[in-house]
Amino acid sequence: MREFVFALEYEPETNPVADVLAEHPGASIRSLSCHVTADSLWRVDHAEGPSEALAELEEAYETADYYADCLVKDDCGADCEVQVLDRSSDALVVYTYWDRTDVCTSVPHVALEQLGEGLLFETYREGRRYRWRIVLGSEAPVHEFFDALGREVDACTGMEVLRLTELDPDRNDVDSGTGPALPAEQREALRAAVEHGYYETPREVELGDLADRLAIPRSTLSYRLRRAEATLARTYVEADESLEAIVASELAHAK
């Protein structure tokens, strides 16, 4: 098995969800599931961020001329269903489903046509950048897929290949149960913070300077680090509690 990771970059006013994310650097969307057939597409997305960003994202999802992942910029005539599954002050879970028309296409549909069935999709959105990760067979024609996708994506959307590698069970991209799964953007921010001394006492670099080094807004870097730190902290506490439970169980049996 291999993993193919690439990113789409939307120009302003070409994708309503990207426009909202660009206005709110602290907001992001990751897929909880994504499924495709020749005739339809359905998925569940988990959005995080400030409440005003989530309200605008919900409105963008429900806009009549927007269909999740459809690459056709004009009204393609598809029937779309949008359902909010969960909503809180800092999180939003949205289900979307649409029936494909003769003119509809999407990343999963092109992948299905070029790479075949049995694919796993994972996505992460932040700002105008939309990162896709596809797990596929080692012999799948990846280059043919990317060429076909390029023919479907118009000039308003940039494309960038990030990596094509054999699937490594030691990586953190998929939660194997042995460690926390962090999005690539959060891992990169955390690694840079450690390398440049952000966590040293006293600090060797301030947050603004580190953001400048990474060429991203200060608020975006702050959000990525806070989310990564929260994940690592929860993982540590859960592991510690599990260890305490094991010790307590062993002591009880010893008695």
PDB file of C-alpha atoms in Angstrom:
ATOM      1  CA  MET A   1       0.000   0.000   0.000  1.00  0.00           C
ATOM      2  CA  ARG A   2       1.077   3.573  -0.650  1.00  0.00           C
ATOM      3  CA  GLU A   3      -0.065   7.007   0.427  1.00  0.00           C
ATOM      4  CA  PHE A   4      -0.422   9.868  -2.006  1.00  0.00           C
ATOM      5  CA  VAL A   5      -0.679  13.330  -0.463  1.00  0.00           C
ATOM      6  CA  PHE A   6      -1.403  16.467  -2.454  1.00  0.00           C
ATOM      7  CA  ALA A   7      -3.009  19.854  -1.927  1.00  0.00           C
ATOM      8  CA  LEU A   8      -5.413  22.110  -3.788  1.00  0.00           C
ATOM      9  CA  GLU A   9      -5.155  25.872  -3.329  1.00  0.00           C
ATOM     10  CA  TYR A  10      -8.312  27.888  -4.062  1.00  0.00           C
ATOM     11  CA  GLU A  11      -8.231  31.423  -5.392  1.00  0.00           C
ATOM     12  CA  PRO A  12     -10.555  33.963  -3.709  1.00  0.00           C
ATOM     13  CA  GLU A  13     -14.278  33.667  -4.537  1.00  0.00           C
ATOM     14  CA  THR A  14     -13.916  30.252  -6.182  1.00  0.00           C
ATOM     15  CA  ASN A  15     -14.927  28.143  -3.169  1.00  0.00           C
ATOM     16  CA  PRO A  16     -17.177  29.479  -0.369  1.00  0.00           C
ATOM     17  CA  VAL A  17     -15.748  27.207   2.331  1.00  0.00           C
ATOM     18  CA  ALA A  18     -12.181  28.224   1.444  1.00  0.00           C
ATOM     19  CA  ASP A  19     -13.212  31.875   1.578  1.00  0.00           C
ATOM     20  CA  VAL A  20     -14.532  31.451   5.139  1.00  0.00           C
ATOM     21  CA  LEU A  21     -11.426  29.574   6.281  1.00  0.00           C
ATOM     22  CA  ALA A  22      -9.195  32.263   4.767  1.00  0.00           C
ATOM     23  CA  GLU A  23     -11.042  34.932   6.772  1.00  0.00           C
ATOM     24  CA  HIS A  24     -10.637  32.934   9.991  1.00  0.00           C
ATOM     25  CA  PRO A  25      -7.066  31.566  10.340  1.00  0.00           C
ATOM     26  CA  GLY A  26      -7.992  29.804  13.587  1.00  0.00           C
ATOM     27  CA  ALA A  27     -10.559  27.565  11.850  1.00  0.00           C
ATOM     28  CA  SER A  28      -9.935  24.215  10.173  1.00  0.00           C
ATOM     29  CA  ILE A  29     -11.868  21.237   8.800  1.00  0.00           C
ATOM     30  CA  ARG A  30     -10.877  17.566   8.806  1.00  0.00           C
ATOM     31  CA  SER A  31     -12.793  14.681   7.341  1.00  0.00           C
ATOM     32  CA  LEU A  32     -14.214  12.023   9.619  1.00  0.00           C
ATOM     33  CA  SER A  33     -15.265   9.908   6.648  1.00  0.00           C
ATOM     34  CA  CYS A  34     -15.493  10.222   2.862  1.00  0.00           C
ATOM     35  CA  HIS A  35     -17.164   7.717   0.535  1.00  0.00           C
ATOM     36  CA  VAL A  36     -17.716   7.686  -3.203  1.00  0.00           C
ATOM     37  CA  THR A  37     -19.566   5.656  -5.830  1.00  0.00           C
ATOM     38  CA  ALA A  38     -19.811   6.294  -9.545  1.00  0.00           C
ATOM     39  CA  ASP A  39     -23.096   8.133  -8.970  1.00  0.00           C
ATOM     40  CA  SER A  40     -22.768   9.828  -5.590  1.00  0.00           C
ATOM     41  CA  LEU A  41     -20.529  11.206  -2.845  1.00  0.00           C
ATOM     42  CA  TRP A  42     -21.127  11.458   0.876  1.00  0.00           C
ATOM     43  CA  ARG A  43     -18.925  12.528   3.753  1.00  0.00           C
ATOM     44  CA  VAL A  44     -18.802  13.760   7.343  1.00  0.00           C
ATOM     45  CA  ASP A  45     -16.586  16.744   8.232  1.00  0.00           C
ATOM     46  CA  HIS A  46     -15.482  18.068  11.616  1.00  0.00           C
ATOM     47  CA  ALA A  47     -14.838  21.819  11.756  1.00  0.00           C
ATOM     48  CA  GLU A  48     -13.085  23.578  14.633  1.00  0.00           C
ATOM     49  CA  GLY A  49     -12.573  27.249  15.340  1.00  0.00           C
ATOM     50  CA  PRO A  50     -14.198  30.371  16.794  1.00  0.00           C
ATOM     51  CA  SER A  51     -17.995  30.452  16.921  1.00  0.00           C
ATOM     52  CA  GLU A  52     -18.339  33.149  14.250  1.00  0.00           C
ATOM     53  CA  ALA A  53     -16.246  31.078  11.837  1.00  0.00           C
ATOM     54  CA  LEU A  54     -18.380  27.985  12.464  1.00  0.00           C
ATOM     55  CA  ALA A  55     -21.567  29.942  11.820  1.00  0.00           C
ATOM     56  CA  GLU A  56     -20.193  31.161   8.489  1.00  0.00           C
ATOM     57  CA  LEU A  57     -18.990  27.651   7.591  1.00  0.00           C
ATOM     58  CA  GLU A  58     -22.425  26.213   8.300  1.00  0.00           C
ATOM     59  CA  GLU A  59     -23.969  28.819   6.016  1.00  0.00           C
ATOM     60  CA  ALA A  60     -21.390  28.074   3.299  1.00  0.00           C
ATOM     61  CA  TYR A  61     -22.160  24.342   3.461  1.00  0.00           C
ATOM     62  CA  GLU A  62     -25.865  25.040   3.104  1.00  0.00           C
ATOM     63  CA  THR A  63     -25.493  27.437   0.159  1.00  0.00           C
ATOM     64  CA  ALA A  64     -27.538  26.136  -2.776  1.00  0.00           C
ATOM     65  CA  ASP A  65     -24.778  26.600  -5.370  1.00  0.00           C
ATOM     66  CA  TYR A  66     -22.104  24.788  -3.330  1.00  0.00           C
ATOM     67  CA  TYR A  67     -21.687  21.012  -3.328  1.00  0.00           C
ATOM     68  CA  ALA A  68     -18.973  19.525  -1.125  1.00  0.00           C
ATOM     69  CA  ASP A  69     -15.946  18.712  -3.301  1.00  0.00           C
ATOM     70  CA  CYS A  70     -17.641  19.224  -6.669  1.00  0.00           C
ATOM     71  CA  LEU A  71     -15.028  20.716  -8.998  1.00  0.00           C
ATOM     72  CA  VAL A  72     -17.608  22.246 -11.335  1.00  0.00           C
ATOM     73  CA  LYS A  73     -17.749  25.978 -10.673  1.00  0.00           C
ATOM     74  CA  ASP A  74     -21.140  26.585 -12.322  1.00  0.00           C
ATOM     75  CA  ASP A  75     -24.430  25.103 -11.139  1.00  0.00           C
ATOM     76  CA  CYS A  76     -24.120  21.421 -12.045  1.00  0.00           C
ATOM     77  CA  GLY A  77     -27.762  20.653 -11.222  1.00  0.00           C
ATOM     78  CA  ALA A  78     -26.925  18.104  -8.526  1.00  0.00           C
ATOM     79  CA  ASP A  79     -29.261  17.278  -5.654  1.00  0.00           C
ATOM     80  CA  CYS A  80     -27.439  17.900  -2.397  1.00  0.00           C
ATOM     81  CA  GLU A  81     -28.347  17.082   1.191  1.00  0.00           C
ATOM     82  CA  VAL A  82     -26.656  18.877   4.098  1.00  0.00           C
ATOM     83  CA  GLN A  83     -27.271  17.894   7.710  1.00  0.00           C
ATOM     84  CA  VAL A  84     -25.610  19.323  10.819  1.00  0.00           C
ATOM     85  CA  LEU A  85     -24.934  16.350  13.093  1.00  0.00           C
ATOM     86  CA  ASP A  86     -23.412  18.246  16.004  1.00  0.00           C
ATOM     87  CA  ARG A  87     -22.834  21.871  16.916  1.00  0.00           C
ATOM     88  CA  SER A  88     -21.064  23.498  19.858  1.00  0.00           C
ATOM     89  CA  SER A  89     -19.305  26.791  20.554  1.00  0.00           C
ATOM     90  CA  ASP A  90     -16.042  25.583  19.004  1.00  0.00           C
ATOM     91  CA  ALA A  91     -16.919  22.563  16.832  1.00  0.00           C
ATOM     92  CA  LEU A  92     -19.270  21.680  13.988  1.00  0.00           C
ATOM     93  CA  VAL A  93     -19.937  18.255  12.455  1.00  0.00           C
ATOM     94  CA  VAL A  94     -21.600  18.294   9.020  1.00  0.00           C
ATOM     95  CA  TYR A  95     -22.890  15.466   6.812  1.00  0.00           C
ATOM     96  CA  THR A  96     -23.160  16.113   3.060  1.00  0.00           C
ATOM     97  CA  TYR A  97     -24.494  13.912   0.273  1.00  0.00           C
ATOM     98  CA  TRP A  98     -24.972  14.629  -3.422  1.00  0.00           C
ATOM     99  CA  ASP A  99     -26.092  12.684  -6.474  1.00  0.00           C
ATOM    100  CA  ARG A 100     -23.771  13.163  -9.410  1.00  0.00           C
ATOM    101  CA  THR A 101     -25.018  14.599 -12.699  1.00  0.00           C
ATOM    102  CA  ASP A 102     -23.445  14.204 -16.134  1.00  0.00           C
ATOM    103  CA  VAL A 103     -21.239  17.268 -15.582  1.00  0.00           C
ATOM    104  CA  CYS A 104     -20.310  16.669 -11.926  1.00  0.00           C
ATOM    105  CA  THR A 105     -16.846  15.554 -10.873  1.00  0.00           C
ATOM    106  CA  SER A 106     -14.706  15.607  -7.737  1.00  0.00           C
ATOM    107  CA  VAL A 107     -11.376  14.404  -6.396  1.00  0.00           C
ATOM    108  CA  PRO A 108     -12.894  11.118  -5.127  1.00  0.00           C
ATOM    109  CA  HIS A 109     -14.715  10.534  -8.429  1.00  0.00           C
ATOM    110  CA  VAL A 110     -11.546  11.064 -10.481  1.00  0.00           C
ATOM    111  CA  ALA A 111      -9.706   8.790  -8.048  1.00  0.00           C
ATOM    112  CA  LEU A 112     -12.377   6.100  -8.405  1.00  0.00           C
ATOM    113  CA  GLU A 113     -12.213   6.286 -12.201  1.00  0.00           C
ATOM    114  CA  GLN A 114      -8.404   6.271 -12.395  1.00  0.00           C
ATOM    115  CA  LEU A 115      -7.359   4.222  -9.360  1.00  0.00           C
ATOM    116  CA  GLY A 116     -10.270   1.844  -8.835  1.00  0.00           C
ATOM    117  CA  GLU A 117     -12.167   0.865  -5.713  1.00  0.00           C
ATOM    118  CA  GLY A 118     -10.882   0.238  -2.192  1.00  0.00           C
ATOM    119  CA  LEU A 119      -9.438   3.720  -1.633  1.00  0.00           C
ATOM    120  CA  LEU A 120      -9.200   5.508   1.710  1.00  0.00           C
ATOM    121  CA  PHE A 121      -9.541   9.298   1.781  1.00  0.00           C
ATOM    122  CA  GLU A 122      -8.402  11.729   4.466  1.00  0.00           C
ATOM    123  CA  THR A 123      -8.658  15.508   4.127  1.00  0.00           C
ATOM    124  CA  TYR A 124      -7.623  18.592   6.058  1.00  0.00           C
ATOM    125  CA  ARG A 125      -8.571  22.180   5.221  1.00  0.00           C
ATOM    126  CA  GLU A 126      -7.037  25.367   6.548  1.00  0.00           C
ATOM    127  CA  GLY A 127      -7.165  28.737   4.822  1.00  0.00           C
ATOM    128  CA  ARG A 128      -7.382  28.282   1.067  1.00  0.00           C
ATOM    129  CA  ARG A 129      -5.355  25.070   1.218  1.00  0.00           C
ATOM    130  CA  TYR A 130      -7.155  21.717   0.911  1.00  0.00           C
ATOM    131  CA  ARG A 131      -4.889  18.739   1.644  1.00  0.00           C
ATOM    132  CA  TRP A 132      -5.879  15.282   0.416  1.00  0.00           C
ATOM    133  CA  ARG A 133      -4.342  11.989   1.520  1.00  0.00           C
ATOM    134  CA  ILE A 134      -5.291   8.853  -0.403  1.00  0.00           C
ATOM    135  CA  VAL A 135      -4.272   5.341   0.653  1.00  0.00           C
ATOM    136  CA  LEU A 136      -4.128   3.129  -2.429  1.00  0.00           C
ATOM    137  CA  GLY A 137      -2.579  -0.009  -3.862  1.00  0.00           C
ATOM    138  CA  SER A 138       1.145  -0.065  -4.631  1.00  0.00           C
ATOM    139  CA  GLU A 139       0.497  -0.586  -8.356  1.00  0.00           C
ATOM    140  CA  ALA A 140      -2.187   2.074  -8.747  1.00  0.00           C
ATOM    141  CA  PRO A 141      -1.464   4.553 -11.594  1.00  0.00           C
ATOM    142  CA  VAL A 142      -0.949   7.658  -9.467  1.00  0.00           C
ATOM    143  CA  HIS A 143       0.521   9.823 -12.238  1.00  0.00           C
ATOM    144  CA  GLU A 144      -2.419   9.105 -14.534  1.00  0.00           C
ATOM    145  CA  PHE A 145      -4.784  10.066 -11.712  1.00  0.00           C
ATOM    146  CA  PHE A 146      -3.024  13.371 -11.041  1.00  0.00           C
ATOM    147  CA  ASP A 147      -2.952  14.225 -14.741  1.00  0.00           C
ATOM    148  CA  ALA A 148      -6.682  13.485 -15.006  1.00  0.00           C
ATOM    149  CA  LEU A 149      -7.365  15.594 -11.932  1.00  0.00           C
ATOM    150  CA  GLY A 150      -5.401  18.458 -13.450  1.00  0.00           C
ATOM    151  CA  ARG A 151      -7.671  18.382 -16.482  1.00  0.00           C
ATOM    152  CA  GLU A 152     -10.722  18.762 -14.209  1.00  0.00           C
ATOM    153  CA  VAL A 153      -9.301  21.532 -12.027  1.00  0.00           C
ATOM    154  CA  ASP A 154      -9.478  24.955 -13.656  1.00  0.00           C
ATOM    155  CA  ALA A 155      -7.012  27.829 -13.418  1.00  0.00           C
ATOM    156  CA  CYS A 156      -8.690  29.080 -10.229  1.00  0.00           C
ATOM    157  CA  THR A 157      -7.285  26.159  -8.251  1.00  0.00           C
ATOM    158  CA  GLY A 158      -3.591  25.400  -7.770  1.00  0.00           C
ATOM    159  CA  MET A 159      -2.297  21.839  -7.311  1.00  0.00           C
ATOM    160  CA  GLU A 160       0.775  20.624  -5.450  1.00  0.00           C
ATOM    161  CA  VAL A 161       2.143  17.107  -4.861  1.00  0.00           C
ATOM    162  CA  LEU A 162       3.354  16.746  -1.265  1.00  0.00           C
ATOM    163  CA  ARG A 163       4.501  13.131  -1.160  1.00  0.00           C
ATOM    164  CA  LEU A 164       4.087   9.647  -2.589  1.00  0.00           C
ATOM    165  CA  THR A 165       5.490   6.988  -0.281  1.00  0.00           C
ATOM    166  CA  GLU A 166       5.014   3.422   0.815  1.00  0.00           C
ATOM    167  CA  LEU A 167       2.616   3.294   3.726  1.00  0.00           C
ATOM    168  CA  ASP A 168       4.699   3.335   6.909  1.00  0.00           C
ATOM    169  CA  PRO A 169       2.905   2.062  10.051  1.00  0.00           C
ATOM    170  CA  ASP A 170       5.318   4.098  12.191  1.00  0.00           C
ATOM    171  CA  ARG A 171       4.055   7.428  10.778  1.00  0.00           C
ATOM    172  CA  ASN A 172       1.528   9.510  12.697  1.00  0.00           C
ATOM    173  CA  ASP A 173      -0.781  10.202   9.730  1.00  0.00           C
ATOM    174  CA  VAL A 174      -3.080   7.364  10.779  1.00  0.00           C
ATOM    175  CA  ASP A 175      -3.723   6.710  14.441  1.00  0.00           C
ATOM    176  CA  SER A 176      -2.289   3.237  15.018  1.00  0.00           C
ATOM    177  CA  GLY A 177      -3.183   3.256  18.671  1.00  0.00           C
ATOM    178  CA  THR A 178       0.434   3.771  19.747  1.00  0.00           C
ATOM    179  CA  GLY A 179       0.488   7.567  19.654  1.00  0.00           C
ATOM    180  CA  PRO A 180      -1.516  10.688  18.861  1.00  0.00           C
ATOM    181  CA  ALA A 181      -2.449  11.413  15.253  1.00  0.00           C
ATOM    182  CA  LEU A 182      -1.627  15.030  14.370  1.00  0.00           C
ATOM    183  CA  PRO A 183      -2.384  16.699  11.037  1.00  0.00           C
ATOM    184  CA  ALA A 184       0.765  17.395   9.027  1.00  0.00           C
ATOM    185  CA  GLU A 185       0.419  21.162   9.536  1.00  0.00           C
ATOM    186  CA  GLN A 186       0.364  20.752  13.319  1.00  0.00           C
ATOM    187  CA  ARG A 187       3.340  18.354  13.292  1.00  0.00           C
ATOM    188  CA  GLU A 188       5.343  20.800  11.172  1.00  0.00           C
ATOM    189  CA  ALA A 189       4.500  23.721  13.481  1.00  0.00           C
ATOM    190  CA  LEU A 190       5.411  21.696  16.570  1.00  0.00           C
ATOM    191  CA  ARG A 191       8.681  20.495  15.042  1.00  0.00           C
ATOM    192  CA  ALA A 192       9.666  24.045  14.062  1.00  0.00           C
ATOM    193  CA  ALA A 193       8.811  25.331  17.549  1.00  0.00           C
ATOM    194  CA  VAL A 194      11.078  22.727  19.143  1.00  0.00           C
ATOM    195  CA  GLU A 195      13.917  23.209  16.648  1.00  0.00           C
ATOM    196  CA  HIS A 196      13.955  26.992  17.061  1.00  0.00           C
ATOM    197  CA  GLY A 197      13.759  26.954  20.859  1.00  0.00           C
ATOM    198  CA  TYR A 198      10.198  28.160  21.370  1.00  0.00           C
ATOM    199  CA  TYR A 199       9.779  25.754  24.293  1.00  0.00           C
ATOM    200  CA  GLU A 200      13.136  26.552  25.900  1.00  0.00           C
ATOM    201  CA  THR A 201      13.364  28.577  29.138  1.00  0.00           C
ATOM    202  CA  PRO A 202      13.939  31.391  28.409  1.00  0.00           C
ATOM    203  CA  ARG A 203      12.482  31.188  24.914  1.00  0.00           C
ATOM    204  CA  GLU A 204      14.961  31.467  22.069  1.00  0.00           C
ATOM    205  CA  VAL A 205      12.323  32.651  19.619  1.00  0.00           C
ATOM    206  CA  GLU A 206       9.010  34.467  20.033  1.00  0.00           C
ATOM    207  CA  LEU A 207       5.808  33.304  18.388  1.00  0.00           C
ATOM    208  CA  GLY A 208       5.710  36.189  15.893  1.00  0.00           C
ATOM    209  CA  ASP A 209       9.296  35.590  14.779  1.00  0.00           C
ATOM    210  CA  LEU A 210       8.630  31.872  14.395  1.00  0.00           C
ATOM    211  CA  ALA A 211       5.536  32.616  12.318  1.00  0.00           C
ATOM    212  CA  ASP A 212       7.640  34.863  10.078  1.00  0.00           C
ATOM    213  CA  ARG A 213      10.171  32.041   9.616  1.00  0.00           C
ATOM    214  CA  LEU A 214       7.361  29.706   8.545  1.00  0.00           C
ATOM    215  CA  ALA A 215       5.699  32.382   6.381  1.00  0.00           C
ATOM    216  CA  ILE A 216       2.293  31.937   8.017  1.00  0.00           C
ATOM    217  CA  PRO A 217       0.113  34.320  10.094  1.00  0.00           C
ATOM    218  CA  ARG A 218       0.879  34.471  13.806  1.00  0.00           C
ATOM    219  CA  SER A 219      -2.716  33.511  14.656  1.00  0.00           C
ATOM    220  CA  THR A 220      -2.483  30.415  12.422  1.00  0.00           C
ATOM    221  CA  LEU A 221       0.739  29.242  14.089  1.00  0.00           C
ATOM    222  CA  SER A 222      -0.711  29.870  17.548  1.00  0.00           C
ATOM    223  CA  TYR A 223      -3.817  27.832  16.709  1.00  0.00           C
ATOM    224  CA  ARG A 224      -1.809  24.913  15.283  1.00  0.00           C
ATOM    225  CA  LEU A 225       0.460  24.755  18.329  1.00  0.00           C
ATOM    226  CA  ARG A 226      -2.468  24.941  20.751  1.00  0.00           C
ATOM    227  CA  ARG A 227      -4.293  22.114  18.970  1.00  0.00           C
ATOM    228  CA  ALA A 228      -1.155  19.950  18.876  1.00  0.00           C
ATOM    229  CA  GLU A 229      -0.405  20.639  22.535  1.00  0.00           C
ATOM    230  CA  ALA A 230      -3.977  19.765  23.516  1.00  0.00           C
ATOM    231  CA  THR A 231      -3.789  16.440  21.653  1.00  0.00           C
ATOM    232  CA  LEU A 232      -0.441  15.547  23.213  1.00  0.00           C
ATOM    233  CA  ALA A 233      -1.646  16.526  26.682  1.00  0.00           C
ATOM    234  CA  ARG A 234      -4.804  14.408  26.418  1.00  0.00           C
ATOM    235  CA  THR A 235      -2.790  11.454  25.143  1.00  0.00           C
ATOM    236  CA  TYR A 236      -0.332  11.746  28.038  1.00  0.00           C
ATOM    237  CA  VAL A 237      -3.077  11.944  30.658  1.00  0.00           C
ATOM    238  CA  GLU A 238      -5.030   9.038  29.146  1.00  0.00           C
ATOM    239  CA  ALA A 239      -1.886   6.905  29.005  1.00  0.00           C
ATOM    240  CA  ASP A 240      -1.026   7.823  32.604  1.00  0.00           C
ATOM    241  CA  GLU A 241      -4.533   6.950  33.774  1.00  0.00           C
ATOM    242  CA  SER A 242      -4.340   3.642  31.912  1.00  0.00           C
ATOM    243  CA  LEU A 243      -1.041   2.865  33.615  1.00  0.00           C
ATOM    244  CA  GLU A 244      -2.514   3.670  37.038  1.00  0.00           C
ATOM    245  CA  ALA A 245      -5.445   1.376  36.321  1.00  0.00           C
ATOM    246  CA  ILE A 246      -3.103  -1.457  35.368  1.00  0.00           C
ATOM    247  CA  VAL A 247      -1.034  -0.998  38.524  1.00  0.00           C
ATOM    248  CA  ALA A 248      -4.162  -0.889  40.699  1.00  0.00           C
ATOM    249  CA  SER A 249      -5.450  -4.060  39.058  1.00  0.00           C
ATOM    250  CA  GLU A 250      -2.151  -5.847  39.616  1.00  0.00           C
ATOM    251  CA  LEU A 251      -2.095  -4.809  43.290  1.00  0.00           C
ATOM    252  CA  ALA A 252      -5.671  -6.010  43.740  1.00  0.00           C
ATOM    253  CA  HIS A 253      -4.844  -9.403  42.270  1.00  0.00           C
ATOM    254  CA  ALA A 254      -1.701  -9.593  44.419  1.00  0.00           C
ATOM    255  CA  LYS A 255      -3.854  -9.281  47.551  1.00  0.00           C
TER     256      LYS A 255
END
